[in-house]
Short mmCIF file of C-alpha atoms in Angstrom, two decimals:
data_model
loop_
_atom_site.label_atom_id
_atom_site.label_comp_id
_atom_site.label_asym_id
_atom_site.label_seq_id
_atom_site.Cartn_x
_atom_site.Cartn_y
_atom_site.Cartn_z
CA UNK A 1 -18.55 113.36 -154.68
CA UNK A 2 -17.59 116.66 -153.07
CA UNK A 3 -18.44 119.60 -155.26
CA UNK A 4 -16.35 122.41 -153.95
CA UNK A 5 -13.68 123.45 -151.48
CA UNK A 6 -14.58 127.09 -150.97
CA UNK A 7 -14.63 128.28 -147.37
CA UNK A 8 -17.97 128.76 -145.65
CA UNK A 9 -17.83 132.54 -145.96
CA UNK A 10 -17.14 132.64 -149.71
CA UNK A 11 -19.58 132.58 -152.62
CA UNK A 12 -19.17 129.16 -154.29
CA UNK A 13 -19.55 128.81 -158.02
CA UNK A 14 -22.14 126.98 -160.08
CA UNK A 15 -22.32 123.27 -159.33
CA UNK A 16 -22.56 121.21 -162.52
CA UNK A 17 -22.14 117.45 -162.53
CA UNK A 18 -22.20 116.67 -166.25
CA UNK A 19 -18.68 116.05 -167.70
CA UNK A 20 -19.23 118.37 -170.67
CA UNK A 21 -19.93 121.30 -168.36
CA UNK A 22 -17.39 120.71 -165.59
CA UNK A 23 -14.97 123.08 -167.22
CA UNK A 24 -17.54 125.84 -166.79
CA UNK A 25 -17.88 125.48 -163.01
CA UNK A 26 -15.72 128.49 -162.33
CA UNK A 27 -18.24 130.88 -163.85
CA UNK A 28 -20.62 132.68 -161.47
CA UNK A 29 -24.36 132.32 -161.99
CA UNK A 30 -24.99 136.06 -162.00
CA UNK A 31 -22.83 138.61 -163.77
CA UNK A 32 -21.09 141.20 -161.61
CA UNK A 33 -23.30 140.16 -158.72
CA UNK A 34 -21.19 141.71 -156.01
CA UNK A 35 -20.23 144.79 -158.04
CA UNK A 36 -23.62 146.18 -159.03
CA UNK A 37 -25.55 148.60 -156.85
CA UNK A 38 -28.53 147.31 -154.91
CA UNK A 39 -31.92 148.63 -155.91
CA UNK A 40 -34.70 149.60 -153.47
CA UNK A 41 -36.09 146.05 -153.47
CA UNK A 42 -32.73 144.47 -152.59
CA UNK A 43 -32.16 147.08 -149.88
CA UNK A 44 -35.53 146.30 -148.29
CA UNK A 45 -35.04 142.53 -148.50
CA UNK A 46 -31.58 142.90 -146.95
CA UNK A 47 -33.33 143.70 -143.67
CA UNK A 48 -34.24 140.02 -143.48
CA UNK A 49 -31.42 138.28 -145.39
CA UNK A 50 -28.22 138.93 -147.32
CA UNK A 51 -29.79 139.78 -150.67
CA UNK A 52 -27.41 141.20 -153.26
CA UNK A 53 -27.84 143.28 -156.40
CA UNK A 54 -29.93 141.65 -159.11
CA UNK A 55 -31.36 138.95 -156.82
CA UNK A 56 -34.42 140.73 -155.46
CA UNK A 57 -37.12 140.02 -158.05
CA UNK A 58 -36.10 136.39 -158.49
CA UNK A 59 -36.26 135.81 -154.72
CA UNK A 60 -39.70 137.43 -154.53
CA UNK A 61 -41.05 135.27 -157.36
CA UNK A 62 -39.71 132.08 -155.79
CA UNK A 63 -41.14 133.14 -152.42
CA UNK A 64 -44.55 133.67 -154.04
CA UNK A 65 -44.20 130.31 -155.79
CA UNK A 66 -43.62 128.35 -152.59
CA UNK A 67 -46.19 130.53 -150.79
CA UNK A 68 -48.87 129.28 -153.18
CA UNK A 69 -47.72 125.65 -152.93
CA UNK A 70 -47.90 125.65 -149.14
CA UNK A 71 -51.15 127.64 -149.09
CA UNK A 72 -52.75 125.00 -151.32
CA UNK A 73 -51.51 122.15 -149.16
CA UNK A 74 -52.64 123.93 -145.99
CA UNK A 75 -56.16 124.15 -147.45
CA UNK A 76 -56.09 120.43 -148.14
CA UNK A 77 -54.44 119.18 -144.95
CA UNK A 78 -57.33 119.92 -142.54
CA UNK A 79 -59.73 118.34 -145.03
CA UNK A 80 -57.48 115.30 -145.17
CA UNK A 81 -57.35 114.97 -141.38
CA UNK A 82 -61.03 115.71 -140.88
CA UNK A 83 -62.12 113.14 -143.45
CA UNK A 84 -59.95 110.23 -142.36
CA UNK A 85 -60.41 110.75 -138.62
CA UNK A 86 -64.19 111.00 -138.95
CA UNK A 87 -64.74 108.28 -141.55
CA UNK A 88 -62.24 105.93 -139.94
CA UNK A 89 -59.96 106.91 -137.01
CA UNK A 90 -56.39 107.52 -135.73
CA UNK A 91 -55.32 103.90 -136.24
CA UNK A 92 -56.40 103.90 -139.89
CA UNK A 93 -54.61 107.20 -140.35
CA UNK A 94 -51.42 105.67 -138.98
CA UNK A 95 -51.74 102.57 -141.16
CA UNK A 96 -52.35 104.73 -144.23
CA UNK A 97 -48.84 106.13 -143.76
CA UNK A 98 -47.56 102.58 -144.16
CA UNK A 99 -49.35 102.33 -147.51
CA UNK A 100 -47.71 105.59 -148.60
CA UNK A 101 -44.24 104.18 -147.96
CA UNK A 102 -45.01 101.00 -149.88
CA UNK A 103 -46.38 102.89 -152.89
CA UNK A 104 -43.37 105.20 -152.96
CA UNK A 105 -41.12 102.21 -153.60
CA UNK A 106 -42.62 102.28 -157.10
CA UNK A 107 -43.39 105.99 -157.48
CA UNK A 108 -39.87 107.27 -156.68
CA UNK A 109 -38.11 105.26 -159.44
CA UNK A 110 -40.87 106.30 -161.85
CA UNK A 111 -40.31 109.96 -160.99
CA UNK A 112 -36.54 109.51 -161.41
CA UNK A 113 -37.10 107.99 -164.84
CA UNK A 114 -39.39 110.88 -165.78
CA UNK A 115 -36.75 113.40 -164.63
CA UNK A 116 -34.24 111.87 -167.05
CA UNK A 117 -36.66 112.31 -169.97
CA UNK A 118 -37.95 115.84 -169.42
CA UNK A 119 -36.45 119.32 -168.97
CA UNK A 120 -37.25 120.71 -165.55
CA UNK A 121 -40.12 122.99 -166.63
CA UNK A 122 -41.91 120.25 -168.55
CA UNK A 123 -41.49 117.98 -165.53
CA UNK A 124 -43.01 120.58 -163.21
CA UNK A 125 -45.90 121.33 -165.57
CA UNK A 126 -46.68 117.64 -166.05
CA UNK A 127 -46.69 116.73 -162.35
CA UNK A 128 -48.81 119.75 -161.43
CA UNK A 129 -51.37 118.97 -164.13
CA UNK A 130 -51.73 115.42 -162.78
CA UNK A 131 -52.25 116.76 -159.25
CA UNK A 132 -54.97 119.22 -160.32
CA UNK A 133 -56.89 116.59 -162.29
CA UNK A 134 -56.74 114.15 -159.38
CA UNK A 135 -58.08 116.77 -156.96
CA UNK A 136 -61.08 117.33 -159.19
CA UNK A 137 -61.69 113.58 -159.29
CA UNK A 138 -61.52 113.30 -155.49
CA UNK A 139 -64.02 116.14 -155.21
CA UNK A 140 -66.48 114.39 -157.50
CA UNK A 141 -66.06 111.12 -155.58
CA UNK A 142 -66.57 112.81 -152.22
CA UNK A 143 -69.69 114.79 -153.10
CA UNK A 144 -71.21 111.64 -154.64
CA UNK A 145 -71.09 109.98 -151.22
CA UNK A 146 -67.95 107.84 -151.50
CA UNK A 147 -65.77 107.55 -148.40
CA UNK A 148 -62.50 108.97 -149.70
CA UNK A 149 -60.74 109.47 -146.36
CA UNK A 150 -58.08 106.76 -146.72
CA UNK A 151 -57.25 107.06 -150.45
CA UNK A 152 -57.17 110.85 -150.23
CA UNK A 153 -54.90 110.72 -147.17
CA UNK A 154 -52.48 108.40 -148.95
CA UNK A 155 -52.55 110.45 -152.16
CA UNK A 156 -52.14 113.91 -150.63
CA UNK A 157 -49.30 112.70 -148.41
CA UNK A 158 -47.32 111.67 -151.47
CA UNK A 159 -48.27 114.76 -153.47
CA UNK A 160 -47.19 117.14 -150.73
CA UNK A 161 -43.67 115.78 -150.38
CA UNK A 162 -43.23 115.50 -154.15
CA UNK A 163 -44.38 119.03 -155.04
CA UNK A 164 -42.45 120.74 -152.24
CA UNK A 165 -39.36 118.64 -152.95
CA UNK A 166 -39.69 119.48 -156.64
CA UNK A 167 -39.81 123.19 -155.87
CA UNK A 168 -36.59 123.02 -153.86
CA UNK A 169 -34.96 120.92 -156.61
CA UNK A 170 -35.86 123.77 -158.95
CA UNK A 171 -34.40 126.37 -156.54
CA UNK A 172 -31.23 124.29 -156.08
CA UNK A 173 -30.83 124.23 -159.85
CA UNK A 174 -31.10 128.03 -160.10
CA UNK A 175 -28.67 129.04 -157.35
CA UNK A 176 -25.12 128.29 -156.30
CA UNK A 177 -24.34 126.97 -152.82
CA UNK A 178 -23.38 130.39 -151.48
CA UNK A 179 -26.50 132.00 -152.90
CA UNK A 180 -28.67 129.23 -151.51
CA UNK A 181 -27.29 129.67 -147.99
CA UNK A 182 -28.08 133.37 -148.18
CA UNK A 183 -31.40 133.29 -150.04
CA UNK A 184 -33.16 130.08 -149.01
CA UNK A 185 -34.13 131.45 -145.57
CA UNK A 186 -35.88 134.37 -147.27
CA UNK A 187 -37.53 132.15 -149.88
CA UNK A 188 -38.65 129.96 -147.00
CA UNK A 189 -40.58 132.93 -145.60
CA UNK A 190 -42.97 132.43 -148.50
CA UNK A 191 -43.47 128.80 -147.47
CA UNK A 192 -44.18 129.69 -143.84
CA UNK A 193 -46.49 132.55 -144.79
CA UNK A 194 -48.36 130.41 -147.32
CA UNK A 195 -48.83 127.61 -144.82
CA UNK A 196 -50.22 130.08 -142.26
CA UNK A 197 -52.56 131.86 -144.69
CA UNK A 198 -53.90 128.60 -146.10
CA UNK A 199 -54.54 127.07 -142.68
CA UNK A 200 -56.03 130.28 -141.24
CA UNK A 201 -58.48 130.45 -144.14
CA UNK A 202 -59.96 127.01 -143.43
CA UNK A 203 -62.09 127.83 -140.34
CA UNK A 204 -63.46 130.98 -142.04
CA UNK A 205 -64.24 129.14 -145.25
CA UNK A 206 -66.07 126.38 -143.38
CA UNK A 207 -67.96 128.56 -140.91
CA UNK A 208 -68.68 131.71 -142.92
CA UNK A 209 -68.46 130.79 -146.61
CA UNK A 210 -70.25 127.47 -146.32
CA UNK A 211 -67.36 125.39 -147.64
CA UNK A 212 -67.24 121.65 -146.99
CA UNK A 213 -64.06 119.55 -146.83
CA UNK A 214 -64.75 118.62 -150.46
CA UNK A 215 -64.98 122.26 -151.56
CA UNK A 216 -61.48 122.78 -150.16
CA UNK A 217 -60.20 120.34 -152.78
CA UNK A 218 -61.39 122.64 -155.58
CA UNK A 219 -59.81 125.66 -153.89
CA UNK A 220 -56.52 123.79 -153.51
CA UNK A 221 -56.51 122.82 -157.18
CA UNK A 222 -56.97 126.46 -158.20
CA UNK A 223 -54.05 127.60 -156.03
CA UNK A 224 -51.80 124.90 -157.49
CA UNK A 225 -52.55 126.27 -160.97
CA UNK A 226 -51.50 129.77 -159.86
CA UNK A 227 -48.32 128.32 -158.35
CA UNK A 228 -47.18 126.68 -161.57
CA UNK A 229 -47.80 129.90 -163.52
CA UNK A 230 -45.48 131.74 -161.13
CA UNK A 231 -42.90 128.95 -161.58
CA UNK A 232 -42.86 129.61 -165.32
CA UNK A 233 -42.26 133.34 -164.79
CA UNK A 234 -39.56 132.76 -162.15
CA UNK A 235 -37.74 130.29 -164.38
CA UNK A 236 -37.62 132.75 -167.26
CA UNK A 237 -36.44 135.65 -165.11
CA UNK A 238 -33.70 133.90 -163.15
CA UNK A 239 -32.31 131.92 -166.09
CA UNK A 240 -32.27 135.08 -168.21
CA UNK A 241 -29.93 136.64 -165.63
CA UNK A 242 -27.63 133.60 -165.70
CA UNK A 243 -24.49 133.23 -167.78
CA UNK A 244 -25.04 131.34 -171.07
CA UNK A 245 -22.92 128.43 -169.80
CA UNK A 246 -24.98 128.12 -166.65
CA UNK A 247 -28.18 128.05 -168.67
CA UNK A 248 -26.96 124.91 -170.44
CA UNK A 249 -27.20 122.95 -167.20
CA UNK A 250 -30.97 122.66 -167.57
CA UNK A 251 -30.68 121.04 -170.99
CA UNK A 252 -28.02 118.50 -169.95
CA UNK A 253 -29.66 115.10 -169.35
CA UNK A 254 -29.29 113.59 -165.91
CA UNK A 255 -27.30 110.40 -165.40
CA UNK A 256 -28.91 106.99 -165.23
CA UNK A 257 -28.14 106.29 -161.53
CA UNK A 258 -31.32 105.95 -159.49
CA UNK A 259 -32.14 107.94 -156.39
CA UNK A 260 -32.04 104.91 -154.08
CA UNK A 261 -28.69 103.84 -155.53
CA UNK A 262 -27.20 107.28 -154.92
CA UNK A 263 -28.40 107.35 -151.31
CA UNK A 264 -26.96 103.93 -150.51
CA UNK A 265 -23.59 104.63 -152.17
CA UNK A 266 -22.93 108.09 -150.71
CA UNK A 267 -22.26 108.47 -146.99
CA UNK A 268 -23.49 112.06 -146.86
CA UNK A 269 -26.78 111.26 -148.59
CA UNK A 270 -27.17 108.12 -146.49
CA UNK A 271 -27.01 110.00 -143.18
CA UNK A 272 -29.40 112.66 -144.49
CA UNK A 273 -31.80 109.80 -145.23
CA UNK A 274 -31.33 108.32 -141.74
CA UNK A 275 -31.95 111.73 -140.16
CA UNK A 276 -35.09 112.13 -142.27
CA UNK A 277 -36.45 108.75 -141.16
CA UNK A 278 -35.89 109.49 -137.47
CA UNK A 279 -37.34 112.99 -137.73
CA UNK A 280 -40.54 111.63 -139.25
CA UNK A 281 -40.93 108.75 -136.80
CA UNK A 282 -40.76 111.26 -133.97
CA UNK A 283 -43.03 113.79 -135.65
CA UNK A 284 -45.64 111.21 -136.69
CA UNK A 285 -45.71 109.69 -133.21
CA UNK A 286 -46.31 113.14 -131.76
CA UNK A 287 -49.09 113.69 -134.29
CA UNK A 288 -50.67 110.38 -133.25
CA UNK A 289 -50.73 111.50 -129.62
CA UNK A 290 -52.54 114.66 -130.69
CA UNK A 291 -54.98 112.74 -132.94
CA UNK A 292 -55.98 110.36 -130.14
CA UNK A 293 -56.69 113.20 -127.77
CA UNK A 294 -58.63 115.23 -130.38
CA UNK A 295 -60.87 112.28 -131.28
CA UNK A 296 -61.49 111.44 -127.62
CA UNK A 297 -62.42 115.06 -126.95
CA UNK A 298 -64.89 115.31 -129.87
CA UNK A 299 -66.57 112.02 -128.89
CA UNK A 300 -66.86 113.15 -125.29
CA UNK A 301 -68.54 116.37 -126.44
CA UNK A 302 -70.87 115.09 -129.17
CA UNK A 303 -71.11 111.34 -128.66
CA UNK A 304 -70.47 108.67 -131.27
CA UNK A 305 -72.78 107.47 -134.02
CA UNK A 306 -73.92 108.21 -137.59
CA UNK A 307 -76.11 111.10 -136.42
CA UNK A 308 -73.11 113.04 -135.08
CA UNK A 309 -70.60 112.14 -137.81
CA UNK A 310 -71.15 115.29 -139.90
CA UNK A 311 -70.80 117.52 -136.83
CA UNK A 312 -67.64 115.79 -135.65
CA UNK A 313 -66.22 115.90 -139.18
CA UNK A 314 -66.58 119.69 -139.27
CA UNK A 315 -65.39 120.12 -135.65
CA UNK A 316 -62.26 118.06 -136.27
CA UNK A 317 -61.56 119.92 -139.50
CA UNK A 318 -61.95 123.27 -137.72
CA UNK A 319 -59.65 122.14 -134.89
CA UNK A 320 -56.89 121.20 -137.30
CA UNK A 321 -57.43 124.34 -139.32
CA UNK A 322 -56.95 126.42 -136.16
CA UNK A 323 -54.04 124.27 -134.97
CA UNK A 324 -52.27 124.44 -138.33
CA UNK A 325 -52.87 128.20 -138.54
CA UNK A 326 -51.16 128.70 -135.17
CA UNK A 327 -48.29 126.41 -136.14
CA UNK A 328 -47.80 128.24 -139.41
CA UNK A 329 -48.06 131.71 -137.89
CA UNK A 330 -45.33 130.87 -135.38
CA UNK A 331 -43.33 129.23 -138.16
CA UNK A 332 -43.70 132.32 -140.34
CA UNK A 333 -42.43 134.63 -137.59
CA UNK A 334 -39.48 132.33 -136.88
CA UNK A 335 -38.69 132.10 -140.59
CA UNK A 336 -38.89 135.87 -141.07
CA UNK A 337 -36.87 137.02 -138.07
CA UNK A 338 -34.84 134.04 -136.84
CA UNK A 339 -33.92 131.53 -139.54
CA UNK A 340 -31.60 133.70 -141.64
CA UNK A 341 -29.75 134.78 -138.49
CA UNK A 342 -29.46 131.19 -137.31
CA UNK A 343 -28.02 130.19 -140.68
CA UNK A 344 -25.65 133.14 -140.65
CA UNK A 345 -24.28 132.74 -137.11
CA UNK A 346 -24.69 129.01 -136.44
CA UNK A 347 -24.31 127.79 -140.01
CA UNK A 348 -26.07 124.84 -141.59
CA UNK A 349 -24.31 122.36 -139.32
CA UNK A 350 -25.17 124.11 -136.08
CA UNK A 351 -28.79 124.61 -137.10
CA UNK A 352 -29.18 120.85 -137.58
CA UNK A 353 -29.37 120.37 -133.81
CA UNK A 354 -32.08 122.91 -132.98
CA UNK A 355 -35.16 120.79 -133.75
CA UNK A 356 -33.99 117.52 -132.13
CA UNK A 357 -33.05 119.36 -128.94
CA UNK A 358 -36.48 121.01 -128.86
CA UNK A 359 -38.17 117.64 -129.51
CA UNK A 360 -36.19 116.04 -126.69
CA UNK A 361 -37.47 118.65 -124.23
CA UNK A 362 -41.00 118.54 -125.67
CA UNK A 363 -41.54 114.78 -125.37
CA UNK A 364 -39.92 114.60 -121.98
CA UNK A 365 -42.66 116.97 -120.76
CA UNK A 366 -45.46 115.17 -122.66
CA UNK A 367 -44.37 111.82 -121.21
CA UNK A 368 -45.14 113.18 -117.75
CA UNK A 369 -48.38 115.01 -118.69
CA UNK A 370 -50.07 113.57 -121.86
CA UNK A 371 -53.11 115.87 -121.94
CA UNK A 372 -54.56 117.72 -124.93
CA UNK A 373 -53.60 121.27 -123.94
CA UNK A 374 -49.95 120.32 -123.30
CA UNK A 375 -49.62 118.14 -126.40
CA UNK A 376 -51.14 120.91 -128.51
CA UNK A 377 -48.62 123.50 -127.30
CA UNK A 378 -45.72 121.08 -127.64
CA UNK A 379 -46.67 120.16 -131.19
CA UNK A 380 -47.11 123.81 -132.14
CA UNK A 381 -43.54 124.54 -131.05
CA UNK A 382 -42.14 121.42 -132.69
CA UNK A 383 -44.00 121.74 -135.99
CA UNK A 384 -43.38 125.47 -136.35
CA UNK A 385 -39.64 124.91 -135.93
CA UNK A 386 -39.80 122.04 -138.41
CA UNK A 387 -41.65 124.19 -140.96
CA UNK A 388 -39.22 127.10 -140.62
CA UNK A 389 -35.62 126.35 -139.59
CA UNK A 390 -35.64 122.64 -140.43
CA UNK A 391 -37.37 123.14 -143.77
CA UNK A 392 -34.66 125.64 -144.72
CA UNK A 393 -31.89 123.26 -143.70
CA UNK A 394 -33.23 120.39 -145.82
CA UNK A 395 -32.73 121.96 -149.28
CA UNK A 396 -29.58 123.77 -148.16
CA UNK A 397 -27.88 120.44 -147.45
CA UNK A 398 -28.27 119.51 -151.12
CA UNK A 399 -26.48 122.60 -152.39
CA UNK A 400 -23.23 120.69 -151.79
CA UNK A 401 -24.25 117.80 -154.06
CA UNK A 402 -24.34 117.05 -157.78
CA UNK A 403 -27.27 117.97 -160.02
CA UNK A 404 -28.28 114.30 -160.21
CA UNK A 405 -28.41 114.12 -156.41
CA UNK A 406 -30.53 117.28 -156.25
CA UNK A 407 -33.18 115.77 -158.51
CA UNK A 408 -33.02 112.03 -157.84
CA UNK A 409 -31.52 111.44 -154.39
CA UNK A 410 -33.39 114.41 -152.95
CA UNK A 411 -36.66 113.13 -154.39
CA UNK A 412 -36.01 109.71 -152.86
CA UNK A 413 -35.17 111.17 -149.45
CA UNK A 414 -38.00 113.71 -149.41
CA UNK A 415 -40.56 111.10 -150.41
CA UNK A 416 -39.68 107.48 -149.66
CA UNK A 417 -37.45 108.01 -146.65
CA UNK A 418 -39.86 110.56 -145.26
CA UNK A 419 -42.68 108.02 -145.55
CA UNK A 420 -40.41 105.21 -144.34
CA UNK A 421 -40.38 107.08 -141.06
CA UNK A 422 -44.17 107.05 -141.19
CA UNK A 423 -44.06 103.32 -141.99
CA UNK A 424 -41.97 102.60 -138.89
CA UNK A 425 -44.34 104.79 -136.93
CA UNK A 426 -47.23 102.65 -138.22
CA UNK A 427 -45.47 99.53 -136.94
CA UNK A 428 -45.07 101.16 -133.53
CA UNK A 429 -48.74 102.13 -133.46
CA UNK A 430 -49.81 98.61 -134.38
CA UNK A 431 -47.70 97.16 -131.58
CA UNK A 432 -48.96 99.79 -129.16
CA UNK A 433 -52.58 99.07 -130.03
CA UNK A 434 -52.09 95.31 -129.78
CA UNK A 435 -50.62 95.59 -126.29
CA UNK A 436 -52.76 98.57 -125.16
CA UNK A 437 -49.75 100.82 -124.60
CA UNK A 438 -50.45 104.09 -122.77
CA UNK A 439 -49.89 107.41 -124.56
CA UNK A 440 -47.11 108.29 -122.12
CA UNK A 441 -45.13 105.26 -123.36
CA UNK A 442 -45.22 106.64 -126.90
CA UNK A 443 -43.83 109.92 -125.57
CA UNK A 444 -40.96 108.14 -123.78
CA UNK A 445 -40.26 106.21 -126.97
CA UNK A 446 -39.94 109.54 -128.78
CA UNK A 447 -37.39 110.65 -126.19
CA UNK A 448 -35.20 107.67 -127.05
CA UNK A 449 -35.62 108.15 -130.80
CA UNK A 450 -34.66 111.81 -130.49
CA UNK A 451 -31.32 110.79 -128.97
CA UNK A 452 -30.66 108.71 -132.10
CA UNK A 453 -31.76 111.69 -134.19
CA UNK A 454 -29.11 113.85 -132.51
CA UNK A 455 -26.47 111.24 -133.38
CA UNK A 456 -27.56 111.23 -137.04
CA UNK A 457 -27.44 115.04 -137.11
CA UNK A 458 -23.85 114.83 -135.91
CA UNK A 459 -22.91 112.50 -138.75
CA UNK A 460 -24.59 114.72 -141.35
CA UNK A 461 -22.71 117.73 -139.96
CA UNK A 462 -19.43 115.84 -140.17
CA UNK A 463 -19.95 114.85 -143.81
CA UNK A 464 -21.16 118.35 -144.72
CA UNK A 465 -17.97 119.85 -143.29
CA UNK A 466 -15.88 117.63 -145.57
CA UNK A 467 -17.70 118.96 -148.63
CA UNK A 468 -17.76 122.66 -147.84
CA UNK A 469 -14.56 123.43 -145.90
#
């Protein structure tokens, strides 16, 4: 299902999969885009990416939109980790990822069905409203004394991938392939900045403002509300600038094919799914190494028992707030100054290999020296690259697919196949715990998995070339 044959350097046209609109594919999304004169905003943004006339305000709004989404999640992530690690432990955290994958077998088809029934804005408003209400319920349960660590971990893991995936589905629907290659790195700056700001706020909120992990849930809900308001404004602005024919794409109902069906029947989507699984097995295993060392360190410092649980809960939450803030600061700087240049000079296909090569080097070092300071630095480098360059590659790959694939197959890959990687990681952790496997063995296992990841990246690059050259 290739969607275009334009060379890599050209500006492809609108991608529309519905038969009634195929005849309109030759029309550009924005009128006289290359002919108009850039305003001051476009000239400033051109320092960081190839922003053209008329695109500036829309890019800013989408950057703010994803900034708020990632800021909200970064407020919730340390609370998630602090609660489950203190109330339960690293093994339960790993096994909770397995539960996520199992639940997504049912949630992904339900989301695909919902996407066929609702226009995109109603879909976004509905899903965000559900998320906000659930956060308020978790807050009430937590402050009442219930141990919410495991259910909240499972829930927020699914919510994160769905909301972020949904945002990039929305962005894919607004822009052509050529525009996406140019603008997604700049929009991604908002994601990296939001993740950094949200994570950096956590230690201050806990230490100086008297927040608890449960208070962070209320703060996250408020930020999600702001994010959806910005989505509404961005949708109106960008679609108003579109040609009338392009606007009709939103109203055209999606086909009945399910996301899983599309992934299994399309070689390009299949290898993206395989790459996603391997990436998340490697990343989750690295996170497990860090979790084990963090818990061991806090127990060594404060002891174990009910009398120290509250202290360790706050200490672990502060550690992950600081860790995530560093990851997101580095990711923001890479996104701002490096990602657009990588995409411009290496292209999407070349950029696919950056993260697996870094992971290969990282886990080779950790396998020799599995200590907290080294694992922390290695994970900062790995995660920051994932959150910047890799997170820009992911949605860009779907610019060369149909509208159905952008909404359904992408949702399946970003949710189920992401958590399938976590499921396989859970199996590895169970086996490792049963046979008392050393942490260094997990690191060597990651080295082998990264080699497979490089192979999958090569297959994705090959299929991408067929669709875009």
